[in-house]
Coordinates of C-alpha atoms in Angstrom, one line a residue:
M1 CA 42.7 -41.1 -36.9
S2 CA 43.4 -44.3 -35.0
I3 CA 40.7 -45.3 -32.5
Q4 CA 43.4 -46.7 -30.2
Q5 CA 43.6 -43.4 -28.3
W6 CA 40.0 -43.9 -27.3
L7 CA 40.4 -47.4 -25.9
K8 CA 41.3 -48.6 -22.4
E9 CA 43.6 -51.3 -23.9
P10 CA 45.3 -51.6 -27.3
I11 CA 43.1 -54.1 -29.2
S12 CA 42.7 -54.4 -32.9
T13 CA 39.6 -53.2 -34.8
T14 CA 39.1 -56.9 -35.7
V15 CA 38.8 -57.8 -32.0
L16 CA 36.6 -54.7 -31.2
L17 CA 34.2 -55.7 -34.0
V18 CA 34.1 -59.3 -32.6
N19 CA 33.4 -57.9 -29.1
L20 CA 30.7 -55.6 -30.3
R21 CA 28.9 -58.4 -32.3
S22 CA 28.8 -60.5 -29.2
R23 CA 26.7 -57.8 -27.4
L24 CA 24.2 -57.4 -30.3
E25 CA 20.8 -59.0 -30.4
R26 CA 19.8 -61.6 -32.9
M27 CA 17.9 -59.3 -35.4
D28 CA 17.6 -62.2 -37.8
V29 CA 15.4 -64.0 -35.2
K30 CA 13.4 -60.9 -34.3
S31 CA 12.8 -59.9 -37.9
A32 CA 11.6 -63.4 -38.9
Y33 CA 9.1 -63.4 -36.0
I34 CA 7.9 -59.8 -36.7
A35 CA 7.4 -60.6 -40.4
S36 CA 5.3 -63.7 -39.7
H37 CA 3.3 -62.4 -36.8
L38 CA 3.0 -58.7 -37.5
P39 CA 2.9 -58.7 -41.3
E40 CA 0.9 -55.5 -41.6
S41 CA 3.5 -53.7 -39.5
A42 CA 6.3 -55.2 -41.6
E43 CA 4.6 -54.0 -44.8
E44 CA 4.2 -50.5 -43.5
T45 CA 7.8 -50.3 -42.4
I46 CA 9.0 -51.3 -45.8
A47 CA 6.8 -48.8 -47.5
K48 CA 8.0 -46.0 -45.3
A49 CA 11.6 -47.2 -45.9
E50 CA 11.1 -46.8 -49.6
L51 CA 10.1 -43.2 -49.2
A52 CA 13.1 -42.6 -46.9
Y53 CA 15.3 -44.3 -49.5
Q54 CA 14.2 -41.7 -52.0
G55 CA 15.0 -38.9 -49.6
M56 CA 11.3 -38.0 -48.9
I57 CA 11.0 -37.2 -45.2
M58 CA 8.2 -35.4 -43.1
L59 CA 9.7 -32.9 -40.7
P60 CA 8.6 -29.8 -38.7
G61 CA 7.9 -27.1 -41.3
T62 CA 6.9 -29.5 -44.1
G63 CA 3.3 -29.0 -43.5
G64 CA 2.5 -32.5 -42.4
I65 CA 3.8 -34.0 -45.8
R66 CA 7.1 -35.5 -47.0
E67 CA 9.5 -33.5 -49.0
F68 CA 12.9 -34.2 -50.6
V69 CA 15.6 -33.5 -48.1
G70 CA 18.5 -34.3 -50.4
N71 CA 20.4 -37.5 -51.2
P72 CA 22.5 -37.5 -49.0
P73 CA 20.4 -35.2 -46.8
R74 CA 21.5 -31.6 -46.7
W75 CA 22.4 -31.7 -43.0
L76 CA 23.1 -28.0 -42.5
E77 CA 20.2 -26.6 -44.5
H78 CA 17.8 -24.5 -42.5
R79 CA 14.4 -24.6 -44.1
H80 CA 10.9 -23.1 -43.5
N81 CA 12.1 -20.7 -40.9
D82 CA 11.9 -23.6 -38.4
N83 CA 15.0 -24.7 -36.3
E84 CA 13.1 -27.9 -35.6
Y85 CA 13.5 -28.9 -39.2
L86 CA 17.3 -28.9 -39.0
W87 CA 17.4 -30.4 -35.6
Q88 CA 15.1 -33.3 -36.4
L89 CA 16.7 -34.0 -39.7
N90 CA 20.0 -34.6 -37.8
R91 CA 18.3 -37.1 -35.5
M92 CA 18.0 -39.4 -38.4
N93 CA 14.6 -40.8 -37.3
D94 CA 14.0 -42.2 -40.9
W95 CA 17.0 -44.6 -40.4
Q96 CA 14.7 -46.7 -38.1
D97 CA 12.5 -47.6 -41.0
L98 CA 15.5 -48.2 -43.3
L99 CA 17.3 -50.4 -40.8
Q100 CA 14.2 -52.4 -40.0
A101 CA 13.4 -52.8 -43.6
Y102 CA 16.9 -54.2 -44.2
S103 CA 16.4 -56.8 -41.4
L104 CA 13.0 -57.7 -42.8
T105 CA 14.0 -58.0 -46.5
K106 CA 17.8 -58.4 -46.4
N107 CA 17.8 -55.9 -49.3
E108 CA 21.1 -54.3 -48.9
K109 CA 20.0 -51.1 -50.5
Y110 CA 18.4 -50.0 -47.3
G111 CA 21.5 -50.7 -45.2
R112 CA 23.8 -49.2 -47.6
K113 CA 21.7 -46.0 -47.7
V114 CA 22.2 -45.7 -43.9
I115 CA 25.9 -46.4 -44.0
E116 CA 26.4 -43.8 -46.8
E117 CA 24.3 -41.2 -44.9
M118 CA 26.2 -41.8 -41.7
L119 CA 29.6 -41.5 -43.4
N120 CA 28.4 -38.4 -45.2
W121 CA 27.3 -36.8 -41.9
I122 CA 30.6 -37.6 -40.3
E123 CA 32.4 -35.8 -43.1
T124 CA 29.9 -32.8 -43.3
V125 CA 29.6 -32.1 -39.5
E126 CA 33.1 -31.5 -38.3
I127 CA 33.8 -32.3 -34.6
T128 CA 37.2 -31.1 -33.4
E129 CA 38.8 -31.5 -30.0
D130 CA 38.7 -27.8 -29.1
M131 CA 34.9 -27.7 -29.6
I132 CA 34.5 -29.0 -26.0
D133 CA 35.7 -25.6 -24.8
L134 CA 33.2 -23.6 -26.8
P135 CA 30.8 -21.4 -24.7
L136 CA 27.9 -23.5 -23.2
S137 CA 25.4 -21.4 -25.3
Y138 CA 26.7 -23.0 -28.4
Y139 CA 25.2 -26.3 -27.5
S140 CA 21.7 -24.8 -27.4
E141 CA 21.9 -23.2 -30.9
C142 CA 20.6 -24.3 -34.3
H143 CA 23.1 -26.8 -35.7
P144 CA 23.6 -30.6 -35.7
L145 CA 25.7 -30.5 -32.5
R146 CA 23.0 -29.1 -30.2
A147 CA 23.3 -31.1 -26.9
L148 CA 19.8 -32.6 -27.4
E149 CA 20.7 -33.9 -30.9
L150 CA 23.9 -35.4 -29.5
G151 CA 21.8 -37.3 -27.0
I152 CA 19.1 -38.5 -29.3
R153 CA 21.3 -39.7 -32.0
N154 CA 23.3 -41.8 -29.6
Y155 CA 20.4 -43.5 -27.7
K156 CA 17.8 -43.7 -30.5
T157 CA 19.1 -44.0 -34.0
W158 CA 22.9 -44.6 -34.2
P159 CA 22.8 -47.7 -32.0
L160 CA 20.3 -49.3 -34.4
V161 CA 23.0 -49.1 -37.1
L162 CA 24.9 -51.5 -34.8
E163 CA 22.0 -53.8 -34.1
H164 CA 20.7 -54.2 -37.6
L165 CA 24.0 -54.0 -39.6
G166 CA 26.6 -55.0 -37.1
H167 CA 26.7 -58.6 -38.2
S168 CA 26.6 -57.7 -41.9
E169 CA 29.4 -57.2 -44.4
L170 CA 28.2 -53.6 -44.9
F171 CA 29.5 -52.8 -41.4
T172 CA 33.2 -53.1 -42.1
E173 CA 36.2 -52.5 -39.8
E174 CA 36.7 -49.2 -41.4
V175 CA 33.0 -48.2 -40.8
L176 CA 33.3 -49.3 -37.2
E177 CA 36.5 -47.1 -36.7
R178 CA 34.6 -44.1 -38.2
Y179 CA 31.5 -44.8 -36.1
V180 CA 33.5 -45.0 -32.9
T181 CA 35.5 -41.9 -33.5
A182 CA 32.3 -39.9 -34.3
V183 CA 30.4 -41.3 -31.3
Y184 CA 33.3 -40.9 -28.9
K185 CA 33.7 -37.2 -29.8
Q186 CA 30.0 -36.5 -29.4
I187 CA 29.7 -38.2 -26.0
K188 CA 32.9 -36.6 -24.7
I189 CA 31.4 -33.2 -25.4
L190 CA 27.9 -34.2 -24.1
R191 CA 29.3 -35.5 -20.8
K192 CA 30.9 -32.1 -20.1
V193 CA 28.1 -29.8 -21.3
S194 CA 24.8 -31.5 -20.5
P195 CA 25.2 -31.4 -16.6
Q196 CA 26.0 -27.7 -17.0
L197 CA 22.9 -27.1 -19.1
W198 CA 20.6 -28.9 -16.7
P199 CA 22.1 -28.7 -13.2
K200 CA 18.7 -29.4 -11.7
A201 CA 18.0 -32.4 -13.9
D202 CA 14.5 -31.1 -14.3
H203 CA 14.0 -31.2 -18.1
N204 CA 13.4 -33.9 -20.6
H205 CA 16.4 -32.9 -22.7
Y206 CA 18.7 -33.9 -19.9
L207 CA 17.1 -37.3 -19.7
M208 CA 17.6 -38.0 -23.4
E209 CA 21.1 -36.7 -23.3
C210 CA 22.0 -39.0 -20.4
L211 CA 20.4 -41.9 -22.3
G212 CA 22.8 -41.2 -25.1
I213 CA 25.7 -41.3 -22.7
L214 CA 24.5 -44.5 -21.1
T215 CA 23.8 -46.3 -24.4
T216 CA 27.3 -45.5 -25.7
A217 CA 28.9 -46.7 -22.5
L218 CA 27.1 -50.0 -22.7
Y219 CA 27.7 -50.8 -26.4
F220 CA 31.4 -49.8 -26.0
P221 CA 32.9 -50.8 -22.6
E222 CA 36.3 -50.8 -24.3
L223 CA 36.3 -46.9 -24.3
K224 CA 38.5 -45.3 -21.8
E225 CA 35.6 -43.3 -20.1
S226 CA 33.0 -46.0 -20.4
E227 CA 32.8 -47.0 -16.8
E228 CA 32.7 -43.4 -15.6
W229 CA 30.1 -42.5 -18.3
K230 CA 27.9 -45.5 -17.2
D231 CA 28.1 -44.6 -13.5
F232 CA 27.4 -40.9 -14.3
A233 CA 24.5 -41.7 -16.5
I234 CA 22.7 -44.1 -14.2
D235 CA 23.0 -41.7 -11.3
A236 CA 21.8 -38.7 -13.6
I237 CA 18.9 -40.7 -14.9
E238 CA 17.9 -41.5 -11.3
K239 CA 18.1 -37.8 -10.5
C240 CA 15.9 -37.0 -13.5
C241 CA 13.3 -39.5 -12.2
F242 CA 12.9 -37.7 -8.9
A243 CA 13.3 -34.2 -10.4
Q244 CA 10.9 -34.7 -13.3
L245 CA 8.4 -37.3 -12.2
T246 CA 6.0 -35.9 -9.6
E247 CA 4.8 -37.8 -6.5
D248 CA 1.1 -37.5 -7.7
G249 CA 2.0 -38.8 -11.1
G250 CA 2.9 -36.6 -14.2
Q251 CA 6.1 -35.2 -15.6
I252 CA 6.9 -31.9 -14.2
E253 CA 6.4 -29.9 -17.4
G254 CA 2.7 -30.7 -17.4
C255 CA 2.5 -31.6 -21.1
P256 CA 0.9 -35.0 -21.7
S257 CA 2.9 -35.6 -24.9
Y258 CA 6.2 -35.0 -23.1
H259 CA 5.0 -37.1 -20.2
N260 CA 4.4 -40.1 -22.6
G261 CA 7.8 -39.4 -24.1
C262 CA 9.3 -39.6 -20.6
M263 CA 7.6 -43.0 -20.0
F264 CA 9.4 -44.2 -23.1
W265 CA 12.8 -42.7 -22.0
F266 CA 12.6 -43.9 -18.4
G267 CA 11.3 -47.3 -19.4
L268 CA 14.0 -47.6 -22.2
A269 CA 16.6 -47.1 -19.3
V270 CA 15.1 -50.1 -17.5
V271 CA 15.2 -52.2 -20.7
L272 CA 18.9 -51.3 -21.2
A273 CA 19.5 -52.2 -17.5
K274 CA 17.8 -55.7 -18.0
R275 CA 19.7 -56.3 -21.1
F276 CA 23.1 -55.3 -19.9
G277 CA 22.8 -56.7 -16.4
F278 CA 22.3 -53.9 -14.0
Q279 CA 19.4 -52.3 -12.0
F280 CA 17.8 -49.0 -11.1
S281 CA 16.9 -48.4 -7.5
E282 CA 13.6 -49.6 -6.1
P283 CA 12.4 -46.0 -5.5
Y284 CA 13.1 -45.2 -9.1
M285 CA 11.0 -48.2 -10.2
E286 CA 8.2 -47.2 -7.9
R287 CA 8.1 -43.6 -9.0
Y288 CA 8.2 -44.7 -12.7
K289 CA 5.3 -47.2 -12.1
H290 CA 3.1 -44.6 -10.3
N291 CA 3.6 -42.1 -13.2
L292 CA 2.4 -44.5 -15.8
D293 CA -1.1 -43.8 -14.5
Y294 CA -0.9 -40.2 -15.8
S295 CA -0.6 -41.5 -19.3
I296 CA -4.0 -43.0 -18.9
Y297 CA -5.6 -40.2 -16.9
S298 CA -4.6 -37.6 -19.5
L299 CA -6.0 -39.8 -22.3
R300 CA -9.4 -38.6 -23.5
P301 CA -12.0 -41.3 -23.8
T302 CA -11.6 -40.9 -27.6
G303 CA -8.0 -42.4 -27.3
K304 CA -6.2 -39.1 -27.9
C305 CA -4.2 -37.4 -25.1
V306 CA -5.2 -33.9 -24.1
P307 CA -2.8 -31.5 -25.8
V308 CA -2.1 -29.3 -22.9
G309 CA 0.8 -27.0 -23.4
D310 CA 3.3 -28.1 -26.1
S311 CA 1.5 -31.4 -26.7
H312 CA -0.2 -33.1 -29.6
A313 CA -3.6 -34.9 -29.5
N314 CA -1.9 -38.2 -30.2
N315 CA -2.2 -41.9 -29.1
L316 CA 1.2 -42.1 -27.4
A317 CA -0.3 -43.3 -24.2
I318 CA 0.2 -46.6 -26.0
M319 CA 3.9 -45.9 -25.9
G320 CA 3.7 -45.4 -22.2
G321 CA 1.9 -48.8 -21.9
V322 CA 4.5 -50.6 -24.0
Y323 CA 7.4 -49.5 -22.0
G324 CA 5.5 -50.0 -18.8
Y325 CA 5.1 -53.6 -19.9
F326 CA 8.8 -53.8 -21.0
A327 CA 10.0 -52.4 -17.7
L328 CA 7.5 -54.0 -15.3
G329 CA 5.9 -56.9 -17.1
D330 CA 2.5 -55.3 -16.5
M331 CA -0.3 -54.9 -19.1
T332 CA -2.4 -52.6 -17.1
W333 CA -1.7 -49.4 -19.1
L334 CA -1.9 -51.1 -22.5
G335 CA -5.1 -52.7 -21.3
L336 CA -6.7 -49.4 -20.3
S337 CA -5.6 -47.9 -23.6
A338 CA -7.4 -50.7 -25.3
N339 CA -10.6 -49.8 -23.7
L340 CA -10.4 -46.4 -25.3
M341 CA -8.9 -47.2 -28.9
D342 CA -9.5 -49.6 -31.6
M343 CA -7.3 -52.7 -31.2
N344 CA -5.7 -52.1 -34.6
E345 CA -4.5 -48.8 -33.5
I346 CA -2.9 -50.4 -30.4
M347 CA -1.2 -52.9 -32.5
E348 CA 0.1 -50.4 -35.1
E349 CA 1.6 -48.1 -32.4
A350 CA 3.0 -50.9 -30.3
S351 CA 4.5 -52.6 -33.4
R352 CA 6.7 -49.4 -33.8
H353 CA 8.5 -50.4 -30.5
V354 CA 8.4 -54.3 -30.9
W355 CA 12.1 -54.3 -32.0
R356 CA 13.1 -53.2 -28.5
A357 CA 11.2 -56.1 -26.8
L358 CA 13.6 -58.4 -25.1
D359 CA 11.1 -61.2 -25.5
V360 CA 9.3 -60.5 -28.8
E361 CA 7.2 -63.6 -28.8
Q362 CA 5.8 -63.0 -25.3
F363 CA 5.1 -59.4 -26.0
V364 CA 3.2 -60.1 -29.3
S365 CA 1.3 -62.9 -27.5
D366 CA 0.3 -60.6 -24.7
L367 CA -0.8 -57.9 -27.2
H368 CA -3.0 -60.3 -29.0
A369 CA -4.5 -61.5 -25.8
L370 CA -6.0 -58.0 -25.3
K371 CA -8.3 -58.4 -28.4
G372 CA -12.0 -58.6 -27.6
K373 CA -11.5 -58.0 -23.9
R374 CA -12.4 -55.2 -21.7
Y375 CA -9.8 -54.3 -19.2
T376 CA -11.2 -53.6 -15.6
C377 CA -9.4 -51.5 -13.0
D378 CA -10.1 -49.9 -9.6
K379 CA -8.5 -46.6 -10.5
Q380 CA -10.2 -43.5 -9.1
T381 CA -12.0 -41.2 -11.5
T382 CA -10.9 -38.1 -9.8
F383 CA -7.2 -37.2 -10.2
W384 CA -5.3 -34.2 -8.7
N385 CA -1.7 -33.5 -9.4
R386 CA -0.7 -30.8 -6.8
T387 CA 2.6 -30.0 -8.4
L388 CA 1.3 -29.6 -12.0
H389 CA -1.9 -28.0 -10.7
Q390 CA -4.0 -30.2 -13.0
A391 CA -7.2 -31.9 -12.2
I392 CA -8.6 -34.7 -14.4
I393 CA -12.1 -35.9 -13.7
R394 CA -14.0 -38.6 -15.7
S395 CA -17.1 -40.7 -15.4
G396 CA -15.4 -43.9 -16.3
W397 CA -12.9 -45.9 -18.5
D398 CA -14.9 -46.4 -21.6
R399 CA -15.1 -44.5 -24.9
E400 CA -18.5 -42.9 -24.2
A401 CA -17.3 -41.5 -20.8
L402 CA -17.4 -37.8 -19.9
S403 CA -14.0 -36.4 -19.1
F404 CA -12.2 -33.1 -18.5
L405 CA -8.7 -31.8 -17.8
F406 CA -8.6 -28.6 -15.9
T407 CA -5.3 -26.6 -15.4
C408 CA -4.0 -23.5 -13.5
R409 CA -0.2 -23.3 -12.9
S410 CA 1.4 -20.0 -12.4
P411 CA 4.3 -19.2 -12.4
I412 CA 4.9 -21.8 -15.1
Q413 CA 7.6 -24.6 -14.7
N414 CA 9.1 -23.9 -18.2
L415 CA 8.3 -22.4 -21.6
H416 CA 6.5 -25.5 -22.9
A417 CA 3.5 -24.1 -21.0
H418 CA 0.8 -22.0 -22.7
I419 CA -1.0 -18.9 -21.3
D420 CA -4.0 -21.0 -20.3
L421 CA -4.8 -20.5 -16.7
M422 CA -8.0 -22.3 -15.6
S423 CA -8.6 -23.5 -19.1
F424 CA -10.1 -27.0 -19.6
D425 CA -10.5 -29.7 -22.2
F426 CA -13.8 -31.7 -22.3
T427 CA -14.8 -34.9 -24.1
A428 CA -18.1 -36.7 -24.0
L429 CA -20.1 -39.4 -25.8
G430 CA -17.2 -40.3 -28.0
K431 CA -16.7 -36.7 -29.2
E432 CA -14.0 -34.1 -28.3
M433 CA -16.1 -31.1 -27.5
V434 CA -14.2 -28.3 -25.7
C435 CA -10.6 -28.5 -26.8
D436 CA -7.2 -27.3 -26.0
P437 CA -5.8 -26.0 -29.3
G438 CA -2.6 -28.1 -29.1
L439 CA 1.0 -27.3 -30.2
F440 CA 1.0 -26.6 -34.0
C441 CA 4.6 -25.4 -34.2
F442 CA 7.6 -24.1 -32.2
R443 CA 8.5 -21.3 -34.7
N444 CA 8.8 -17.7 -33.4
D445 CA 5.8 -16.5 -35.5
E446 CA 2.1 -15.5 -35.3
D447 CA 0.9 -19.2 -35.4
R448 CA 3.0 -19.9 -32.3
K449 CA 1.7 -16.8 -30.5
Q450 CA -1.9 -17.6 -31.4
F451 CA -1.8 -21.2 -30.3
K452 CA -0.2 -20.1 -27.0
S453 CA -2.6 -17.2 -26.3
S454 CA -5.2 -17.2 -23.6
N455 CA -8.1 -16.4 -26.0
F456 CA -7.4 -19.6 -27.9
H457 CA -8.1 -21.6 -24.8
S458 CA -11.4 -22.1 -22.8
T459 CA -10.9 -19.7 -20.0
L460 CA -11.8 -16.2 -18.8
L461 CA -10.1 -13.0 -19.7
I462 CA -10.2 -9.4 -18.5
D463 CA -10.3 -6.7 -21.2
D464 CA -9.2 -9.5 -23.6
R465 CA -5.7 -9.5 -22.2
D466 CA -3.5 -12.6 -21.9
H467 CA -3.1 -13.9 -18.4
F468 CA 0.5 -12.8 -18.6
E469 CA 2.7 -11.3 -21.4
Y470 CA 3.7 -13.3 -24.5
K471 CA 7.1 -12.0 -25.6
S472 CA 8.3 -14.7 -28.0
T473 CA 8.1 -18.5 -28.5
W474 CA 10.4 -19.1 -25.7
E475 CA 9.8 -15.9 -23.5
Y476 CA 7.0 -14.8 -21.2
G477 CA 6.6 -11.8 -19.0
P478 CA 6.4 -12.1 -15.2
Q479 CA 3.6 -14.2 -13.7
K480 CA 1.7 -14.1 -10.4
K481 CA 0.3 -16.9 -8.4
G482 CA -2.2 -19.3 -9.9
E483 CA -3.2 -22.8 -8.5
I484 CA -5.8 -25.5 -8.3
Y485 CA -6.4 -25.5 -4.5
N486 CA -9.1 -28.3 -4.1
V487 CA -10.2 -31.4 -5.9
E488 CA -12.9 -33.7 -4.4
N489 CA -15.3 -36.5 -5.2
R490 CA -18.5 -35.6 -3.4
G491 CA -20.5 -38.5 -4.5
F492 CA -22.9 -37.4 -7.4
Y493 CA -20.5 -34.6 -8.3
Q494 CA -16.8 -34.3 -8.7
L495 CA -15.2 -30.8 -8.2
A496 CA -12.0 -29.0 -8.9
S497 CA -11.5 -25.3 -7.8
A498 CA -8.8 -22.9 -8.8
C499 CA -7.7 -19.2 -8.6
H500 CA -5.1 -16.9 -10.1
L501 CA -3.9 -13.4 -9.3
N502 CA -2.5 -12.3 -12.7
Y503 CA -5.1 -9.7 -13.2
E504 CA -4.6 -8.1 -9.7
P505 CA -6.3 -6.3 -8.1
I506 CA -8.9 -8.4 -9.9
V507 CA -9.2 -12.0 -8.6
H508 CA -10.7 -14.9 -10.5
H509 CA -11.9 -18.2 -9.0
R510 CA -13.2 -21.0 -11.3
H511 CA -15.0 -24.0 -10.1
I512 CA -15.6 -26.9 -12.5
S513 CA -17.7 -30.0 -11.8
L514 CA -18.9 -33.2 -13.4
V515 CA -22.4 -33.8 -12.2
H516 CA -24.2 -37.2 -12.2
D517 CA -21.8 -38.3 -14.9
K518 CA -24.0 -36.4 -17.4
F519 CA -23.1 -32.7 -17.6
V520 CA -20.5 -30.1 -16.4
V521 CA -21.1 -27.0 -14.3
I522 CA -18.6 -24.2 -14.4
A523 CA -18.8 -21.2 -12.0
D524 CA -16.6 -18.2 -12.6
R525 CA -16.4 -15.7 -9.7
V526 CA -14.6 -12.4 -10.5
E527 CA -13.8 -9.9 -7.8
G528 CA -12.6 -6.3 -8.1
L529 CA -14.1 -5.3 -11.4
E530 CA -14.3 -1.5 -12.2
Q531 CA -16.1 -1.2 -15.6
H532 CA -13.8 -4.0 -16.9
S533 CA -14.9 -6.1 -19.8
V534 CA -15.0 -9.8 -19.1
Q535 CA -14.6 -12.4 -21.9
R536 CA -15.5 -16.1 -21.4
Y537 CA -14.1 -18.3 -24.2
F538 CA -15.0 -21.8 -25.2
H539 CA -12.9 -23.4 -28.0
L540 CA -15.1 -26.0 -29.5
D541 CA -14.3 -28.8 -31.8
F542 CA -17.4 -28.1 -33.9
T543 CA -18.0 -26.0 -37.0
D544 CA -21.7 -26.1 -36.8
V545 CA -22.4 -23.7 -33.9
Q546 CA -25.4 -21.5 -33.4
E547 CA -27.6 -19.7 -30.9
A548 CA -30.8 -21.7 -30.2
A549 CA -33.5 -21.8 -27.5
G550 CA -31.7 -19.8 -24.8
G551 CA -28.3 -21.3 -25.3
I552 CA -25.6 -22.3 -27.8
I553 CA -25.8 -25.5 -29.7
A554 CA -22.9 -27.2 -31.4
A555 CA -23.8 -30.1 -33.5
S556 CA -22.0 -33.0 -35.2
D557 CA -22.7 -36.5 -36.5
I558 CA -21.2 -38.0 -33.4
A559 CA -22.6 -36.0 -30.6
N560 CA -23.8 -32.5 -29.7
L561 CA -23.1 -30.0 -27.0
A562 CA -25.5 -27.4 -25.5
I563 CA -24.0 -24.5 -23.6
Y564 CA -26.2 -22.6 -21.2
T565 CA -25.1 -19.6 -19.0
S566 CA -26.6 -17.4 -16.4
E567 CA -25.6 -14.3 -18.4
Q568 CA -24.7 -14.4 -22.1
G569 CA -23.9 -10.7 -22.6
H570 CA -22.8 -10.2 -26.2
V571 CA -22.1 -13.4 -28.0
E572 CA -19.7 -13.9 -30.8
F573 CA -18.7 -17.0 -32.9
L574 CA -15.1 -16.6 -33.8
P575 CA -12.9 -18.9 -36.0
G576 CA -10.5 -21.2 -34.2
R577 CA -7.9 -23.9 -35.1
L578 CA -7.1 -27.2 -33.5
S579 CA -3.9 -28.9 -34.2
D580 CA -3.2 -32.7 -33.7
I581 CA 0.2 -32.8 -35.4
N582 CA 3.0 -30.3 -36.4
D583 CA 2.0 -27.7 -38.9
V584 CA -1.5 -29.0 -39.5
A585 CA -4.7 -27.5 -38.1
R586 CA -8.4 -28.1 -38.6
P587 CA -11.2 -25.5 -38.3
S588 CA -13.0 -25.0 -35.1
T589 CA -15.2 -22.4 -33.4
R590 CA -14.6 -20.2 -30.5
V591 CA -17.6 -19.0 -28.6
K592 CA -17.1 -15.7 -26.8
F593 CA -19.4 -14.4 -24.1
Q594 CA -18.6 -10.8 -23.3
G595 CA -20.0 -8.0 -21.0
R596 CA -18.8 -5.0 -18.9
Y597 CA -19.1 -5.3 -15.1
N598 CA -18.5 -3.6 -11.7
G599 CA -17.6 -5.1 -8.3
S600 CA -18.0 -8.9 -8.0
R601 CA -19.7 -11.1 -10.5
T602 CA -20.5 -14.7 -10.7
F603 CA -21.2 -16.5 -13.9
L604 CA -22.6 -20.0 -14.1
T605 CA -22.3 -22.1 -17.3
V606 CA -23.8 -25.7 -17.9
L607 CA -22.3 -27.8 -20.5
V608 CA -24.7 -30.6 -21.6
P609 CA -23.6 -33.2 -24.1
Y610 CA -26.3 -35.2 -25.9
K611 CA -27.0 -37.3 -28.9
G612 CA -29.9 -36.9 -31.4
E613 CA -31.9 -33.9 -32.4
Q614 CA -33.8 -33.2 -29.2
Q615 CA -32.1 -30.3 -27.6
P616 CA -32.0 -30.5 -23.8
A617 CA -33.9 -27.6 -22.1
V618 CA -32.0 -25.9 -19.3
Q619 CA -32.9 -22.6 -17.8
I620 CA -30.5 -21.0 -15.2
K621 CA -32.0 -18.7 -12.7
E622 CA -29.9 -16.6 -10.1
V623 CA -32.0 -16.8 -7.0
R624 CA -29.6 -14.5 -5.1
D625 CA -26.0 -13.4 -5.3
G626 CA -23.9 -16.4 -6.2
V627 CA -26.8 -18.9 -5.8
F628 CA -28.3 -20.5 -9.0
E629 CA -31.0 -23.0 -9.7
F630 CA -31.7 -25.0 -13.0
G631 CA -33.4 -28.2 -14.0
Y632 CA -32.0 -31.1 -16.1
G633 CA -33.9 -34.2 -15.1
E634 CA -33.7 -33.1 -11.5
R635 CA -33.6 -29.7 -9.9
Y636 CA -30.2 -28.5 -9.0
L637 CA -29.2 -25.6 -6.6
V638 CA -25.6 -24.3 -7.1
D639 CA -24.1 -22.2 -4.3
V640 CA -20.9 -20.5 -5.4
R641 CA -18.8 -19.2 -2.5
D642 CA -15.4 -17.6 -2.4
Q643 CA -13.5 -20.9 -2.5
D644 CA -16.0 -23.4 -3.1
M645 CA -19.0 -24.5 -5.1
V646 CA -21.7 -26.6 -3.4
I647 CA -24.2 -28.5 -5.6
S648 CA -27.4 -30.1 -4.2
S649 CA -30.2 -31.8 -6.1
S650 CA -33.9 -32.7 -5.5

């Protein structure tokens, strides 16, 4: 089929290829600099490209290892009972390594592999003109033409074929014609269905889909609809910014991993604007800059983000820092990341994005300048996002700092959330201690249910019931109000307070405080009990956990945690699992305090992190209803009220 029907004016494929090549970056210059100044990154890329060349890919469902996906890939094969397997296979993420390896080595086998796979995909995945009129639901189903895959391919991987191969003899006029035809058909569909799928612009899928539309319009201004596509996409990405990035900082879904992804996607839009000569609005740029802070706040002092909701405990705050630098020329977020991570880790992750730098030499030079330095900042240690109902409180910006993230949002914003009202994640002394379990998978199975459930989080349950009903991986029952209603820095202690009504008529308030930058105090006040059982769960990143001297001791080679509570009741140690990447989990321990109660009850818990073998001695005494005292270096009095917790020391 001739591409002339897609073009504004009748020009030959020869002219179109010349025009395209004039818009491409000089990958020969970039690759030479990267090879000489980031040799370890180049070697790693080539090693991964070799595996991709053999058809060995790691995808959701493969258990965290690579498996043979076919040569060419079997694009329509559904494996492991996991839709994400097929979707992500059809994003062609492995092409990035193959194409970069081609530019680094000039070995044509890598480029030829990509061209062959692309042409095979075009032949295998039929796109007809009447598909644009299919029911909207079709574009959310499990096949290669789901709307999100249309967007991701066309902003992330297919344009790299142009950049790395566009000047080569592998990218012939015939290949260009087939490329343009396939891309045009995909974007024409996406332009129609995406705004219907996401009329509020309040989901990360819409952002990526709009990036696909924008990128295609910029690379091919000769297409009939390119100007309208460009104007639409710029306007839609601006709408995404204000619909998704909250005023307090943090993407609306409340998942740090997706937030870091959004810092990449919104930042990439700015990179495209710089490269192709247009601008996003000043309010867009300000909102983006303010939201970069959340990437750092949600980063544990150990350098892994808190895996709240559908998140992984990964280091992708680095990615937010990279695109903050690309968009704003500001090293703040990379500098703060470097305070909490090994510089080699910073370089490794940043190197994955170096190909998108408009000035590679300056970027690499600024990265190297971070080595051996401590980045100082004046950012507050108490953070409150009122939209997400998250509080993040820390003692400082170093690896030994104490830090927790506390969340209570009900009803939820979307189904990436877990059933984790008033749960928290706590890190101290270089060790993750009380942990959110993470994502593990998206499959509709028992693993998904377990990782989403309330009793896999560090929170309080009534009669061991979830806070609201789990129906399936993407379906919950109704939810009642839950919120964080106060966050304050009161000098020697920082406090966050929350309440939820999902157990009505029972009401649960939780107050959590970092005291003297040394320990955490948690007060749970439960009202309206009538012979109900109450469970308090703490999901610990420890396997050595035991009762000892009036408390619970969790021990490791890095640091230890002592848990003291005003009322233990019946104590159980239950198996747990913590997941840092898809389909992979490590063993952990869940501590469960349980008892049966009437009326109103207040439980006080003190978490004391420490190093060495000497266990801290803490004895909690309830001096009257809701008022407790204990000693830890000093004497502390804790007065738990309906909507407050006041701590005094002497």
